[in-house]
Amino acid sequence: MRLVTYGERGEERLGVLVDEGRYILDLNIASNGTIPPDPIAFLDGDYLKLARKVLAQPVAELKAAALVEAEAVRRGAPIPEPRTLIALGLNYRDHAEEGGQPVPPNPLLFAKAPAATIGPYDDIVFPPQVTQLDYEAELAIIIGKRAKGLTPEQAWGVIAGYTVINDVSARNIQFSESQWFRAKSFDTFAPMGPCWVTPDEIGDPQNLRIWCDVNGERMQDSTTANMIFKIPEIVAFISQCFTLRQGDVIATGTPAGVGVFRKPPRLLQIGDIVETGIENIGVMRNKIVA
């Protein structure tokens, strides 16, 4: 299942792509109001089985009011404002090496402000305080069940799906402070999407091609197989620290090729188009604006 949200910011509604992505099926309308329109409420109530039942109907038999042309509406982030937005630093060996950093002995955690989240085709705003704006293509995990103290084997059972995230970063701030929260949390610094793919449709999440293009030029090109800490290790490690909740999102780190470490550096400029993609999920397209 490929879940999405659509609508104006702050008013996004949950849907699922149908007819090869031509339409979004509004799950709330299609279920006669049974399925909530908010994705976190959807996860809280464990409505996935009911959504599958609704989706099993032929497109021609679905309510016309529940079908929205995908190209006619704004696409929101799959989780428009996560409960917690957790990220990993230095989780690809080649990225650690390009920055001259040692590989961490444990997952290196930091946070981004949930309010930084935007949709997969929204603009990224270049703040006036920033002089070095950079991209980071990452696979993101969406948590679907409340959990604490997991083992890696148990971790798979709390994952609701996967999406793409761009961990946009203000490098001049990141490198001047002892922690990264401010540099990673400006408004619009977390584009997410274009959809949320459930585990049964993702294939092997630990073997997906991941890339980032700027103005059509390939900057990052790797695979999630190159993660140092794998998906179940990451989820279990975080759950040993604090309780994971439905609607939490975990960004799993970026491969080599970020702009600040290229020779010469290739940092983002106003007017640039950033395309961030992962195999079996899709591609986001964001413009850098003043």
PDB file of N, CA, C and O in Angstrom, residues 1-4 17 20-21 75 77-78 92 120-121 137-142 159-166 191-199 201-211 224 227 231 250 252 276-284:
ATOM      1  N   MET A   1       0.834  -1.182   0.000  1.00  0.00           N
ATOM      2  CA  MET A   1       0.000   0.000   0.000  1.00  0.00           C
ATOM      3  C   MET A   1       0.880   1.248   0.000  1.00  0.00           C
ATOM      4  O   MET A   1       1.885   1.313   0.703  1.00  0.00           O
ATOM      5  N   ARG A   2       0.479   2.222  -0.812  1.00  0.00           N
ATOM      6  CA  ARG A   2       1.239   3.464  -0.930  1.00  0.00           C
ATOM      7  C   ARG A   2       0.364   4.601  -0.415  1.00  0.00           C
ATOM      8  O   ARG A   2      -0.490   5.137  -1.131  1.00  0.00           O
ATOM      9  N   LEU A   3       0.574   4.935   0.854  1.00  0.00           N
ATOM     10  CA  LEU A   3      -0.233   5.942   1.533  1.00  0.00           C
ATOM     11  C   LEU A   3       0.352   7.330   1.309  1.00  0.00           C
ATOM     12  O   LEU A   3       1.569   7.504   1.207  1.00  0.00           O
ATOM     13  N   VAL A   4      -0.531   8.327   1.240  1.00  0.00           N
ATOM     14  CA  VAL A   4      -0.113   9.711   1.043  1.00  0.00           C
ATOM     15  C   VAL A   4      -1.019  10.613   1.870  1.00  0.00           C
ATOM     16  O   VAL A   4      -2.048  10.184   2.398  1.00  0.00           O
ATOM     17  N   LEU A  17      -2.730   5.774  -2.911  1.00  0.00           N
ATOM     18  CA  LEU A  17      -2.652   5.890  -4.361  1.00  0.00           C
ATOM     19  C   LEU A  17      -3.321   4.688  -5.024  1.00  0.00           C
ATOM     20  O   LEU A  17      -3.085   3.536  -4.631  1.00  0.00           O
ATOM     21  N   GLU A  20      -2.630   3.143 -10.536  1.00  0.00           N
ATOM     22  CA  GLU A  20      -1.233   3.420 -10.882  1.00  0.00           C
ATOM     23  C   GLU A  20      -0.828   4.857 -10.542  1.00  0.00           C
ATOM     24  O   GLU A  20      -0.030   5.482 -11.252  1.00  0.00           O
ATOM     25  N   GLY A  21      -1.371   5.361  -9.449  1.00  0.00           N
ATOM     26  CA  GLY A  21      -0.991   6.683  -8.965  1.00  0.00           C
ATOM     27  C   GLY A  21      -1.753   7.831  -9.581  1.00  0.00           C
ATOM     28  O   GLY A  21      -1.503   8.998  -9.239  1.00  0.00           O
ATOM     29  N   ARG A  75       0.495  17.696  -2.419  1.00  0.00           N
ATOM     30  CA  ARG A  75       0.848  16.477  -1.690  1.00  0.00           C
ATOM     31  C   ARG A  75       1.566  16.863  -0.400  1.00  0.00           C
ATOM     32  O   ARG A  75       2.558  17.593  -0.418  1.00  0.00           O
ATOM     33  N   ALA A  77       3.456  15.736   3.399  1.00  0.00           N
ATOM     34  CA  ALA A  77       4.328  14.664   3.894  1.00  0.00           C
ATOM     35  C   ALA A  77       3.454  13.502   4.359  1.00  0.00           C
ATOM     36  O   ALA A  77       2.334  13.710   4.830  1.00  0.00           O
ATOM     37  N   PRO A  78       3.929  12.256   4.252  1.00  0.00           N
ATOM     38  CA  PRO A  78       3.125  11.118   4.723  1.00  0.00           C
ATOM     39  C   PRO A  78       2.715  11.256   6.187  1.00  0.00           C
ATOM     40  O   PRO A  78       1.602  10.900   6.554  1.00  0.00           O
ATOM     41  N   TYR A  92      26.602   5.933   7.189  1.00  0.00           N
ATOM     42  CA  TYR A  92      27.207   5.312   6.010  1.00  0.00           C
ATOM     43  C   TYR A  92      28.713   5.551   6.116  1.00  0.00           C
ATOM     44  O   TYR A  92      29.154   6.686   6.305  1.00  0.00           O
ATOM     45  N   PRO A 120       6.536  16.579  -0.351  1.00  0.00           N
ATOM     46  CA  PRO A 120       7.588  16.151  -1.286  1.00  0.00           C
ATOM     47  C   PRO A 120       7.819  17.094  -2.461  1.00  0.00           C
ATOM     48  O   PRO A 120       8.834  16.966  -3.143  1.00  0.00           O
ATOM     49  N   TYR A 121       6.892  18.036  -2.687  1.00  0.00           N
ATOM     50  CA  TYR A 121       7.056  18.970  -3.803  1.00  0.00           C
ATOM     51  C   TYR A 121       7.005  20.424  -3.337  1.00  0.00           C
ATOM     52  O   TYR A 121       6.940  21.335  -4.155  1.00  0.00           O
ATOM     53  N   ALA A 137      20.087  12.895   1.289  1.00  0.00           N
ATOM     54  CA  ALA A 137      19.062  11.901   0.965  1.00  0.00           C
ATOM     55  C   ALA A 137      19.077  10.782   2.003  1.00  0.00           C
ATOM     56  O   ALA A 137      20.145  10.241   2.315  1.00  0.00           O
ATOM     57  N   GLU A 138      17.892  10.431   2.518  1.00  0.00           N
ATOM     58  CA  GLU A 138      17.834   9.404   3.562  1.00  0.00           C
ATOM     59  C   GLU A 138      16.557   8.573   3.452  1.00  0.00           C
ATOM     60  O   GLU A 138      15.499   9.069   3.053  1.00  0.00           O
ATOM     61  N   LEU A 139      16.666   7.308   3.837  1.00  0.00           N
ATOM     62  CA  LEU A 139      15.506   6.453   4.041  1.00  0.00           C
ATOM     63  C   LEU A 139      14.940   6.736   5.423  1.00  0.00           C
ATOM     64  O   LEU A 139      15.684   6.789   6.408  1.00  0.00           O
ATOM     65  N   ALA A 140      13.620   6.915   5.499  1.00  0.00           N
ATOM     66  CA  ALA A 140      12.979   7.166   6.785  1.00  0.00           C
ATOM     67  C   ALA A 140      12.049   6.015   7.146  1.00  0.00           C
ATOM     68  O   ALA A 140      11.367   5.452   6.289  1.00  0.00           O
ATOM     69  N   ILE A 141      12.036   5.683   8.423  1.00  0.00           N
ATOM     70  CA  ILE A 141      11.180   4.635   8.976  1.00  0.00           C
ATOM     71  C   ILE A 141       9.996   5.305   9.664  1.00  0.00           C
ATOM     72  O   ILE A 141      10.171   6.250  10.436  1.00  0.00           O
ATOM     73  N   ILE A 142       8.779   4.818   9.398  1.00  0.00           N
ATOM     74  CA  ILE A 142       7.587   5.302  10.086  1.00  0.00           C
ATOM     75  C   ILE A 142       7.180   4.264  11.122  1.00  0.00           C
ATOM     76  O   ILE A 142       6.979   3.091  10.798  1.00  0.00           O
ATOM     77  N   ILE A 159       7.276  -1.402  12.678  1.00  0.00           N
ATOM     78  CA  ILE A 159       7.482  -0.517  11.524  1.00  0.00           C
ATOM     79  C   ILE A 159       6.232  -0.515  10.653  1.00  0.00           C
ATOM     80  O   ILE A 159       5.808  -1.559  10.153  1.00  0.00           O
ATOM     81  N   ALA A 160       5.648   0.678  10.465  1.00  0.00           N
ATOM     82  CA  ALA A 160       4.446   0.818   9.635  1.00  0.00           C
ATOM     83  C   ALA A 160       4.790   1.019   8.170  1.00  0.00           C
ATOM     84  O   ALA A 160       3.942   0.823   7.299  1.00  0.00           O
ATOM     85  N   GLY A 161       6.014   1.442   7.895  1.00  0.00           N
ATOM     86  CA  GLY A 161       6.398   1.657   6.515  1.00  0.00           C
ATOM     87  C   GLY A 161       7.625   2.526   6.379  1.00  0.00           C
ATOM     88  O   GLY A 161       8.306   2.835   7.374  1.00  0.00           O
ATOM     89  N   TYR A 162       7.881   2.925   5.133  1.00  0.00           N
ATOM     90  CA  TYR A 162       9.109   3.650   4.803  1.00  0.00           C
ATOM     91  C   TYR A 162       8.782   4.801   3.862  1.00  0.00           C
ATOM     92  O   TYR A 162       7.849   4.743   3.060  1.00  0.00           O
ATOM     93  N   THR A 163       9.599   5.845   3.924  1.00  0.00           N
ATOM     94  CA  THR A 163       9.457   6.970   3.027  1.00  0.00           C
ATOM     95  C   THR A 163      10.831   7.581   2.783  1.00  0.00           C
ATOM     96  O   THR A 163      11.841   7.107   3.303  1.00  0.00           O
ATOM     97  N   VAL A 164      10.871   8.631   1.959  1.00  0.00           N
ATOM     98  CA  VAL A 164      12.104   9.361   1.670  1.00  0.00           C
ATOM     99  C   VAL A 164      12.096  10.649   2.491  1.00  0.00           C
ATOM    100  O   VAL A 164      11.051  11.290   2.645  1.00  0.00           O
ATOM    101  N   ILE A 165      13.257  11.028   2.994  1.00  0.00           N
ATOM    102  CA  ILE A 165      13.392  12.311   3.667  1.00  0.00           C
ATOM    103  C   ILE A 165      14.697  12.957   3.210  1.00  0.00           C
ATOM    104  O   ILE A 165      15.677  12.265   2.924  1.00  0.00           O
ATOM    105  N   ASN A 166      14.674  14.279   3.105  1.00  0.00           N
ATOM    106  CA  ASN A 166      15.888  15.051   2.830  1.00  0.00           C
ATOM    107  C   ASN A 166      16.239  15.784   4.112  1.00  0.00           C
ATOM    108  O   ASN A 166      15.503  16.677   4.541  1.00  0.00           O
ATOM    109  N   PRO A 191      11.830  17.897   3.983  1.00  0.00           N
ATOM    110  CA  PRO A 191      10.907  17.378   2.970  1.00  0.00           C
ATOM    111  C   PRO A 191      10.766  15.867   3.125  1.00  0.00           C
ATOM    112  O   PRO A 191      11.756  15.160   3.340  1.00  0.00           O
ATOM    113  N   MET A 192       9.523  15.376   3.006  1.00  0.00           N
ATOM    114  CA  MET A 192       9.267  13.948   3.215  1.00  0.00           C
ATOM    115  C   MET A 192       8.220  13.459   2.213  1.00  0.00           C
ATOM    116  O   MET A 192       7.257  14.144   1.929  1.00  0.00           O
ATOM    117  N   GLY A 193       8.439  12.261   1.678  1.00  0.00           N
ATOM    118  CA  GLY A 193       7.475  11.688   0.736  1.00  0.00           C
ATOM    119  C   GLY A 193       8.191  10.864  -0.337  1.00  0.00           C
ATOM    120  O   GLY A 193       9.297  10.389  -0.115  1.00  0.00           O
ATOM    121  N   PRO A 194       7.640  10.725  -1.537  1.00  0.00           N
ATOM    122  CA  PRO A 194       6.322  11.227  -1.928  1.00  0.00           C
ATOM    123  C   PRO A 194       5.174  10.384  -1.405  1.00  0.00           C
ATOM    124  O   PRO A 194       4.020  10.757  -1.528  1.00  0.00           O
ATOM    125  N   CYS A 195       5.499   9.217  -0.805  1.00  0.00           N
ATOM    126  CA  CYS A 195       4.462   8.365  -0.239  1.00  0.00           C
ATOM    127  C   CYS A 195       5.070   7.542   0.889  1.00  0.00           C
ATOM    128  O   CYS A 195       6.278   7.571   1.131  1.00  0.00           O
ATOM    129  N   TRP A 196       4.202   6.853   1.569  1.00  0.00           N
ATOM    130  CA  TRP A 196       4.587   5.946   2.662  1.00  0.00           C
ATOM    131  C   TRP A 196       4.255   4.543   2.164  1.00  0.00           C
ATOM    132  O   TRP A 196       3.107   4.232   1.885  1.00  0.00           O
ATOM    133  N   VAL A 197       5.294   3.725   2.015  1.00  0.00           N
ATOM    134  CA  VAL A 197       5.137   2.379   1.471  1.00  0.00           C
ATOM    135  C   VAL A 197       5.142   1.378   2.617  1.00  0.00           C
ATOM    136  O   VAL A 197       6.063   1.368   3.439  1.00  0.00           O
ATOM    137  N   THR A 198       4.115   0.552   2.677  1.00  0.00           N
ATOM    138  CA  THR A 198       4.020  -0.435   3.751  1.00  0.00           C
ATOM    139  C   THR A 198       5.059  -1.537   3.561  1.00  0.00           C
ATOM    140  O   THR A 198       5.517  -1.793   2.445  1.00  0.00           O
ATOM    141  N   PRO A 199       5.466  -2.198   4.656  1.00  0.00           N
ATOM    142  CA  PRO A 199       6.561  -3.175   4.570  1.00  0.00           C
ATOM    143  C   PRO A 199       6.328  -4.295   3.560  1.00  0.00           C
ATOM    144  O   PRO A 199       7.286  -4.788   2.958  1.00  0.00           O
ATOM    145  N   GLU A 201       5.201  -4.126   0.665  1.00  0.00           N
ATOM    146  CA  GLU A 201       5.409  -3.698  -0.722  1.00  0.00           C
ATOM    147  C   GLU A 201       6.780  -3.080  -0.970  1.00  0.00           C
ATOM    148  O   GLU A 201       7.095  -2.752  -2.114  1.00  0.00           O
ATOM    149  N   ILE A 202       7.596  -2.924   0.048  1.00  0.00           N
ATOM    150  CA  ILE A 202       8.867  -2.214  -0.122  1.00  0.00           C
ATOM    151  C   ILE A 202       9.948  -3.107  -0.712  1.00  0.00           C
ATOM    152  O   ILE A 202      10.942  -2.621  -1.261  1.00  0.00           O
ATOM    153  N   GLY A 203       9.779  -4.422  -0.625  1.00  0.00           N
ATOM    154  CA  GLY A 203      10.884  -5.305  -0.980  1.00  0.00           C
ATOM    155  C   GLY A 203      11.836  -5.384   0.211  1.00  0.00           C
ATOM    156  O   GLY A 203      11.428  -5.307   1.367  1.00  0.00           O
ATOM    157  N   ASP A 204      13.119  -5.510  -0.055  1.00  0.00           N
ATOM    158  CA  ASP A 204      14.111  -5.542   1.020  1.00  0.00           C
ATOM    159  C   ASP A 204      14.520  -4.106   1.327  1.00  0.00           C
ATOM    160  O   ASP A 204      15.235  -3.487   0.538  1.00  0.00           O
ATOM    161  N   PRO A 205      14.098  -3.547   2.474  1.00  0.00           N
ATOM    162  CA  PRO A 205      14.424  -2.151   2.762  1.00  0.00           C
ATOM    163  C   PRO A 205      15.913  -1.927   2.985  1.00  0.00           C
ATOM    164  O   PRO A 205      16.373  -0.785   2.975  1.00  0.00           O
ATOM    165  N   GLN A 206      16.646  -3.012   3.158  1.00  0.00           N
ATOM    166  CA  GLN A 206      18.077  -2.911   3.375  1.00  0.00           C
ATOM    167  C   GLN A 206      18.857  -3.095   2.085  1.00  0.00           C
ATOM    168  O   GLN A 206      20.069  -3.279   2.091  1.00  0.00           O
ATOM    169  N   ASN A 207      18.159  -2.999   0.954  1.00  0.00           N
ATOM    170  CA  ASN A 207      18.834  -3.131  -0.341  1.00  0.00           C
ATOM    171  C   ASN A 207      18.103  -2.279  -1.381  1.00  0.00           C
ATOM    172  O   ASN A 207      17.675  -2.776  -2.428  1.00  0.00           O
ATOM    173  N   LEU A 208      17.973  -0.990  -1.098  1.00  0.00           N
ATOM    174  CA  LEU A 208      17.282  -0.058  -1.981  1.00  0.00           C
ATOM    175  C   LEU A 208      18.261   1.002  -2.476  1.00  0.00           C
ATOM    176  O   LEU A 208      19.023   1.561  -1.691  1.00  0.00           O
ATOM    177  N   ARG A 209      18.211   1.293  -3.748  1.00  0.00           N
ATOM    178  CA  ARG A 209      19.038   2.360  -4.289  1.00  0.00           C
ATOM    179  C   ARG A 209      18.546   3.706  -3.763  1.00  0.00           C
ATOM    180  O   ARG A 209      17.345   3.965  -3.687  1.00  0.00           O
ATOM    181  N   ILE A 210      19.484   4.596  -3.408  1.00  0.00           N
ATOM    182  CA  ILE A 210      19.158   5.912  -2.867  1.00  0.00           C
ATOM    183  C   ILE A 210      20.008   6.949  -3.591  1.00  0.00           C
ATOM    184  O   ILE A 210      21.194   6.709  -3.841  1.00  0.00           O
ATOM    185  N   TRP A 211      19.399   8.090  -3.938  1.00  0.00           N
ATOM    186  CA  TRP A 211      20.158   9.083  -4.711  1.00  0.00           C
ATOM    187  C   TRP A 211      19.626  10.488  -4.446  1.00  0.00           C
ATOM    188  O   TRP A 211      18.536  10.675  -3.910  1.00  0.00           O
ATOM    189  N   THR A 224      20.916   1.393   0.408  1.00  0.00           N
ATOM    190  CA  THR A 224      20.713   1.255   1.859  1.00  0.00           C
ATOM    191  C   THR A 224      21.452   0.042   2.417  1.00  0.00           C
ATOM    192  O   THR A 224      21.568  -0.105   3.635  1.00  0.00           O
ATOM    193  N   MET A 227      24.391   0.920   4.882  1.00  0.00           N
ATOM    194  CA  MET A 227      24.257   1.445   6.245  1.00  0.00           C
ATOM    195  C   MET A 227      25.192   0.696   7.198  1.00  0.00           C
ATOM    196  O   MET A 227      25.352  -0.520   7.100  1.00  0.00           O
ATOM    197  N   ILE A 231      18.467  -1.387   9.901  1.00  0.00           N
ATOM    198  CA  ILE A 231      17.162  -0.897  10.340  1.00  0.00           C
ATOM    199  C   ILE A 231      16.728  -1.481  11.687  1.00  0.00           C
ATOM    200  O   ILE A 231      16.362  -0.719  12.593  1.00  0.00           O
ATOM    201  N   ILE A 250      11.966   8.059  11.853  1.00  0.00           N
ATOM    202  CA  ILE A 250      13.408   7.912  12.055  1.00  0.00           C
ATOM    203  C   ILE A 250      14.103   8.018  10.705  1.00  0.00           C
ATOM    204  O   ILE A 250      13.863   7.215   9.799  1.00  0.00           O
ATOM    205  N   THR A 252      17.467   7.534   8.659  1.00  0.00           N
ATOM    206  CA  THR A 252      18.500   6.536   8.931  1.00  0.00           C
ATOM    207  C   THR A 252      19.900   6.895   8.464  1.00  0.00           C
ATOM    208  O   THR A 252      20.782   6.046   8.434  1.00  0.00           O
ATOM    209  N   THR A 276      15.247  14.001  -4.680  1.00  0.00           N
ATOM    210  CA  THR A 276      15.712  12.997  -3.728  1.00  0.00           C
ATOM    211  C   THR A 276      14.871  11.746  -3.914  1.00  0.00           C
ATOM    212  O   THR A 276      13.637  11.817  -3.837  1.00  0.00           O
ATOM    213  N   GLY A 277      15.509  10.613  -4.171  1.00  0.00           N
ATOM    214  CA  GLY A 277      14.736   9.423  -4.479  1.00  0.00           C
ATOM    215  C   GLY A 277      15.262   8.158  -3.841  1.00  0.00           C
ATOM    216  O   GLY A 277      16.450   8.045  -3.527  1.00  0.00           O
ATOM    217  N   ILE A 278      14.358   7.214  -3.654  1.00  0.00           N
ATOM    218  CA  ILE A 278      14.712   5.878  -3.185  1.00  0.00           C
ATOM    219  C   ILE A 278      13.889   4.864  -3.984  1.00  0.00           C
ATOM    220  O   ILE A 278      12.680   5.039  -4.193  1.00  0.00           O
ATOM    221  N   GLU A 279      14.562   3.834  -4.433  1.00  0.00           N
ATOM    222  CA  GLU A 279      13.936   2.742  -5.181  1.00  0.00           C
ATOM    223  C   GLU A 279      12.714   2.208  -4.435  1.00  0.00           C
ATOM    224  O   GLU A 279      12.731   2.055  -3.206  1.00  0.00           O
ATOM    225  N   ASN A 280      11.656   1.922  -5.168  1.00  0.00           N
ATOM    226  CA  ASN A 280      10.399   1.359  -4.652  1.00  0.00           C
ATOM    227  C   ASN A 280       9.576   2.337  -3.813  1.00  0.00           C
ATOM    228  O   ASN A 280       8.510   1.961  -3.310  1.00  0.00           O
ATOM    229  N   ILE A 281      10.059   3.564  -3.647  1.00  0.00           N
ATOM    230  CA  ILE A 281       9.279   4.572  -2.924  1.00  0.00           C
ATOM    231  C   ILE A 281       8.913   5.710  -3.862  1.00  0.00           C
ATOM    232  O   ILE A 281       7.745   6.031  -4.049  1.00  0.00           O
ATOM    233  N   GLY A 282       9.910   6.348  -4.469  1.00  0.00           N
ATOM    234  CA  GLY A 282       9.631   7.436  -5.387  1.00  0.00           C
ATOM    235  C   GLY A 282      10.624   8.566  -5.244  1.00  0.00           C
ATOM    236  O   GLY A 282      11.642   8.441  -4.555  1.00  0.00           O
ATOM    237  N   VAL A 283      10.306   9.685  -5.889  1.00  0.00           N
ATOM    238  CA  VAL A 283      11.216  10.825  -5.963  1.00  0.00           C
ATOM    239  C   VAL A 283      10.507  12.094  -5.488  1.00  0.00           C
ATOM    240  O   VAL A 283       9.378  12.375  -5.909  1.00  0.00           O
ATOM    241  N   MET A 284      11.174  12.857  -4.628  1.00  0.00           N
ATOM    242  CA  MET A 284      10.693  14.182  -4.237  1.00  0.00           C
ATOM    243  C   MET A 284      11.384  15.223  -5.115  1.00  0.00           C
ATOM    244  O   MET A 284      12.498  15.020  -5.583  1.00  0.00           O
TER     245      MET A 284
END
